[in-house]
CSV table of C-alpha atoms and ligand atoms in Angstrom, one decimal:
chain,number,residue,atom,x,y,z
A,1,UNK,CA,13.0,63.9,-102.1
A,2,UNK,CA,12.0,60.6,-101.6
A,3,UNK,CA,8.6,58.5,-103.9
A,4,UNK,CA,5.7,56.8,-103.1
A,5,UNK,CA,4.3,55.3,-105.8
A,6,UNK,CA,0.4,54.9,-106.0
A,7,UNK,CA,-1.4,53.4,-108.1
A,8,UNK,CA,-5.1,52.9,-109.5
A,9,UNK,CA,-6.1,50.7,-112.5
A,10,UNK,CA,-8.2,51.8,-115.7
A,11,UNK,CA,-12.2,51.1,-115.2
A,12,UNK,CA,-12.9,47.6,-116.3
A,13,UNK,CA,-16.4,45.3,-117.1
A,14,UNK,CA,-18.8,48.1,-118.2
A,15,UNK,CA,-18.1,50.9,-115.2
A,16,UNK,CA,-16.7,53.7,-117.0
A,17,UNK,CA,-15.1,54.5,-114.5
A,18,UNK,CA,-13.4,53.3,-112.2
A,19,UNK,CA,-12.9,55.3,-108.5
A,20,UNK,CA,-8.7,54.0,-107.8
A,21,UNK,CA,-8.0,56.0,-110.4
A,22,UNK,CA,-10.1,58.6,-110.1
A,23,UNK,CA,-9.0,58.6,-106.3
A,24,UNK,CA,-5.1,58.3,-106.7
A,25,UNK,CA,-5.2,61.1,-110.0
A,26,UNK,CA,-6.1,63.9,-106.8
A,27,UNK,CA,-3.2,62.5,-104.7
A,28,UNK,CA,-0.6,63.4,-107.6
A,29,UNK,CA,2.1,65.7,-107.2
A,30,UNK,CA,1.1,66.1,-103.4
A,31,UNK,CA,3.6,65.8,-100.9
A,32,UNK,CA,3.2,63.3,-98.3
A,33,UNK,CA,5.5,64.7,-95.9
A,34,UNK,CA,8.8,66.9,-96.1
A,35,UNK,CA,10.2,65.2,-98.2
A,36,UNK,CA,7.8,63.2,-99.8
A,37,UNK,CA,5.9,63.5,-103.0
A,38,UNK,CA,3.2,60.5,-103.9
A,39,UNK,CA,3.4,60.1,-107.3
A,40,UNK,CA,0.1,58.6,-109.1
A,41,UNK,CA,-0.5,56.4,-111.8
A,42,UNK,CA,-3.0,54.0,-113.8
A,43,UNK,CA,-2.1,50.6,-114.5
A,44,UNK,CA,-3.8,48.5,-116.9
A,45,UNK,CA,-6.7,46.2,-116.2
A,46,UNK,CA,-4.8,43.1,-118.3
A,47,UNK,CA,-3.3,40.2,-117.1
A,48,UNK,CA,-0.3,40.1,-119.7
A,49,UNK,CA,-0.1,43.7,-119.6
A,50,UNK,CA,0.1,45.3,-115.2
A,51,UNK,CA,2.6,43.6,-113.8
A,52,UNK,CA,4.7,44.7,-116.6
A,53,UNK,CA,3.3,48.0,-116.0
A,54,UNK,CA,4.2,48.1,-112.4
A,55,UNK,CA,7.9,46.9,-112.9
A,56,UNK,CA,8.7,50.2,-115.7
A,57,UNK,CA,7.3,52.3,-113.2
A,58,UNK,CA,8.8,50.8,-109.8
A,59,UNK,CA,12.7,50.7,-112.3
A,60,UNK,CA,11.9,54.2,-113.2
A,61,UNK,CA,10.8,56.1,-109.5
A,62,UNK,CA,12.8,54.0,-107.6
A,63,UNK,CA,9.6,54.6,-105.0
A,64,UNK,CA,10.5,54.3,-101.4
A,65,UNK,CA,6.8,52.7,-100.7
A,66,UNK,CA,4.4,51.3,-102.9
A,67,UNK,CA,0.7,51.5,-102.5
A,68,UNK,CA,-1.5,49.9,-105.2
A,69,UNK,CA,-5.2,50.5,-105.0
A,70,UNK,CA,-8.0,48.9,-106.8
A,71,UNK,CA,-11.8,48.6,-107.5
A,72,UNK,CA,-13.7,46.0,-105.1
A,73,UNK,CA,-16.8,45.5,-106.1
A,74,UNK,CA,-18.9,45.5,-103.0
A,75,UNK,CA,-16.7,46.5,-100.9
A,76,UNK,CA,-18.1,49.6,-97.9
A,77,UNK,CA,-14.5,50.3,-96.7
A,78,UNK,CA,-10.9,51.3,-97.7
A,79,UNK,CA,-10.0,47.8,-97.4
A,80,UNK,CA,-6.2,47.3,-96.7
A,81,UNK,CA,-5.4,43.7,-98.0
A,82,UNK,CA,-3.6,41.1,-96.0
A,83,UNK,CA,-2.2,38.6,-98.8
A,84,UNK,CA,-2.2,38.2,-102.0
A,85,UNK,CA,-2.6,34.7,-103.2
A,86,UNK,CA,-0.7,33.3,-106.0
A,87,UNK,CA,-3.4,32.3,-108.1
A,88,UNK,CA,-5.1,34.0,-111.3
A,89,UNK,CA,-8.9,32.7,-111.4
A,90,UNK,CA,-11.2,35.5,-113.1
A,91,UNK,CA,-15.2,35.7,-113.6
A,92,UNK,CA,-15.1,37.5,-116.4
A,93,UNK,CA,-12.5,38.5,-119.0
A,94,UNK,CA,-10.0,41.6,-118.1
A,95,UNK,CA,-9.7,44.2,-121.3
A,96,UNK,CA,-7.8,42.6,-123.1
A,97,UNK,CA,-10.1,39.6,-123.3
A,98,UNK,CA,-8.1,37.1,-121.2
A,99,UNK,CA,-9.5,35.0,-118.8
A,100,UNK,CA,-7.4,32.8,-117.2
A,101,UNK,CA,-9.0,30.1,-115.1
A,102,UNK,CA,-6.7,28.5,-111.4
A,103,UNK,CA,-3.4,29.3,-113.2
A,104,UNK,CA,-0.6,30.4,-111.2
A,105,UNK,CA,0.8,34.2,-110.8
A,106,UNK,CA,4.2,32.4,-110.2
A,107,UNK,CA,5.0,29.4,-111.7
A,108,UNK,CA,6.8,28.2,-108.6
A,109,UNK,CA,6.3,30.6,-106.4
A,110,UNK,CA,5.2,31.1,-102.9
A,111,UNK,CA,1.2,30.2,-101.9
A,112,UNK,CA,0.9,34.0,-100.9
A,113,UNK,CA,2.7,36.9,-100.0
A,114,UNK,CA,2.0,39.1,-97.0
A,115,UNK,CA,1.3,42.8,-97.1
A,116,UNK,CA,4.4,44.6,-95.9
A,117,UNK,CA,2.7,47.5,-95.1
A,118,UNK,CA,1.5,48.6,-91.0
A,119,UNK,CA,-2.3,47.6,-91.6
A,120,UNK,CA,-4.1,47.4,-88.3
A,121,UNK,CA,-2.5,51.4,-88.0
A,122,UNK,CA,-3.7,52.2,-91.9
A,123,UNK,CA,-6.6,51.5,-90.7
A,124,UNK,CA,-6.7,52.7,-87.4
A,125,UNK,CA,-5.7,56.2,-88.5
A,126,UNK,CA,-8.5,56.2,-90.9
A,127,UNK,CA,-11.3,55.3,-88.6
A,128,UNK,CA,-10.1,58.1,-86.2
A,129,UNK,CA,-10.5,60.5,-89.8
A,130,UNK,CA,-13.7,59.2,-89.4
A,131,UNK,CA,-13.7,56.9,-92.5
A,132,UNK,CA,-14.8,53.0,-93.2
A,133,UNK,CA,-11.7,51.2,-93.2
A,134,UNK,CA,-10.8,47.5,-92.4
A,135,UNK,CA,-8.0,45.0,-92.5
A,136,UNK,CA,-9.1,42.4,-96.0
A,137,UNK,CA,-8.1,38.8,-95.8
A,138,UNK,CA,-8.3,38.8,-99.2
A,139,UNK,CA,-7.9,40.5,-102.7
A,140,UNK,CA,-9.6,38.4,-104.6
A,141,UNK,CA,-8.5,36.2,-107.7
A,142,UNK,CA,-8.3,39.1,-110.8
A,143,UNK,CA,-6.0,41.6,-111.9
A,144,UNK,CA,-5.5,43.0,-108.6
A,145,UNK,CA,-4.5,40.1,-106.6
A,146,UNK,CA,-1.8,39.4,-109.5
A,147,UNK,CA,-0.9,43.1,-109.3
A,148,UNK,CA,-0.1,43.4,-105.2
A,149,UNK,CA,1.1,39.5,-106.0
A,150,UNK,CA,3.6,40.3,-108.5
A,151,UNK,CA,4.4,44.1,-106.3
A,152,UNK,CA,5.3,41.9,-103.4
A,153,UNK,CA,7.3,39.3,-105.7
A,154,UNK,CA,9.0,42.9,-106.8
A,155,UNK,CA,9.9,44.2,-103.7
A,156,UNK,CA,10.5,40.8,-101.4
A,157,UNK,CA,13.6,41.2,-99.5
A,158,UNK,CA,14.0,45.0,-100.7
A,159,UNK,CA,13.2,46.3,-97.6
A,160,UNK,CA,10.5,48.7,-99.3
A,161,UNK,CA,7.2,48.4,-98.0
A,162,UNK,CA,4.0,47.7,-100.9
A,163,UNK,CA,0.6,46.7,-100.5
A,164,UNK,CA,-2.6,47.2,-102.0
A,165,UNK,CA,-5.9,49.3,-100.9
A,166,UNK,CA,-9.8,47.9,-102.3
A,167,UNK,CA,-12.0,50.7,-102.5
A,168,UNK,CA,-15.7,51.1,-103.0
A,169,UNK,CA,-17.6,52.0,-105.5
A,170,UNK,CA,-18.5,55.7,-106.2
A,171,UNK,CA,-21.6,57.0,-106.0
A,172,UNK,CA,-23.2,57.7,-109.0
A,173,UNK,CA,-21.6,54.4,-110.2
A,174,UNK,CA,-24.2,52.5,-107.9
A,175,UNK,CA,-27.4,54.7,-107.5
A,176,UNK,CA,-30.0,52.8,-108.7
A,177,UNK,CA,-28.8,49.3,-106.5
A,178,UNK,CA,-28.1,48.6,-103.0
A,179,UNK,CA,-24.5,48.4,-103.4
A,180,UNK,CA,-22.8,50.3,-101.0
A,181,UNK,CA,-20.4,53.1,-102.0
A,182,UNK,CA,-18.2,56.1,-100.8
A,183,UNK,CA,-17.6,59.7,-102.3
A,184,UNK,CA,-14.3,60.6,-104.3
A,185,UNK,CA,-13.9,63.5,-102.0
A,186,UNK,CA,-14.2,61.2,-98.4
A,187,UNK,CA,-11.8,58.5,-100.5
A,188,UNK,CA,-9.6,60.4,-101.4
A,189,UNK,CA,-9.1,62.0,-97.9
A,190,UNK,CA,-9.1,58.7,-96.4
A,191,UNK,CA,-5.7,57.2,-98.8
A,192,UNK,CA,-4.2,59.9,-97.5
A,193,UNK,CA,-4.4,59.3,-93.9
A,194,UNK,CA,-3.6,55.7,-94.7
A,195,UNK,CA,-0.6,56.0,-96.5
A,196,UNK,CA,0.7,58.4,-93.7
A,197,UNK,CA,0.1,56.3,-91.5
A,198,UNK,CA,2.0,53.7,-93.7
A,199,UNK,CA,4.8,56.1,-94.0
A,200,UNK,CA,5.3,56.9,-90.3
A,201,UNK,CA,4.4,53.8,-88.6
A,202,UNK,CA,7.0,51.0,-88.8
A,203,UNK,CA,6.3,48.1,-86.5
A,204,UNK,CA,2.1,47.5,-87.1
A,205,UNK,CA,0.6,48.0,-83.9
A,206,UNK,CA,-1.6,45.2,-82.8
A,207,UNK,CA,-5.1,45.8,-82.8
A,208,UNK,CA,-7.9,42.6,-83.4
A,209,UNK,CA,-8.4,43.4,-87.3
A,210,UNK,CA,-9.7,39.6,-88.3
A,211,UNK,CA,-12.3,37.8,-88.9
A,212,UNK,CA,-14.8,34.7,-88.2
A,213,UNK,CA,-15.6,32.5,-90.7
B,301,PCA,N1,-10.5,45.9,-109.4
B,301,PCA,C1,-10.2,44.5,-109.8
B,301,PCA,C2,-9.2,44.9,-111.5
B,301,PCA,C3,-9.3,46.3,-111.4
B,301,PCA,C4,-9.2,46.5,-110.2
B,301,PCA,O1,-9.6,48.4,-109.4
B,301,PCA,C5,-9.8,43.3,-109.1
B,301,PCA,O2,-10.0,43.7,-107.8
B,301,PCA,O3,-9.1,43.0,-109.3
């Protein structure tokens, strides 16, 4: 049996739930393919501890693929991230009160790491399932980007593919505002489709997924 590690984050800022964890926890133990099982775990939303926790999970579970997820406030789609950058620049404090500004994730590390997931094939598969998805060109500069960078760093050259997906708010989190959202069931279904496409696609499809300006 092979393992796909799927992580979500604990709530942060003023929110009481984090849709990324609410969604991935529903996939914990699910069978992705005949001998592939999803293991879902929650990461702390703190610069000092999230990466450590992720690395411990990788050591412990020896996953064959890793996909981390987080809430992207304001996102309207399942946003499959292309690139993690070597910058922390927090607009708000994390859950331990830390707010790094313009620091490196890893001193002297490369400026960025690209995902090793077939992002275009993932977007295509999720859209074909009738669920909104897009390629995202930035994972921000908060804890999600840091975890994404550390994940790519940890697995660089290992052959284990990995990447990051930002999810929208849940409808109940933004009722009464103009913010976009996605229902939990749809998020769970979309993530499962994205994971399966990632698992099955070894060479990504060539399809425009860029952005003008
Ligand atoms: N989203 C934040 C951190 C945790 C989460 O779910 C981010 O995008 O950085």
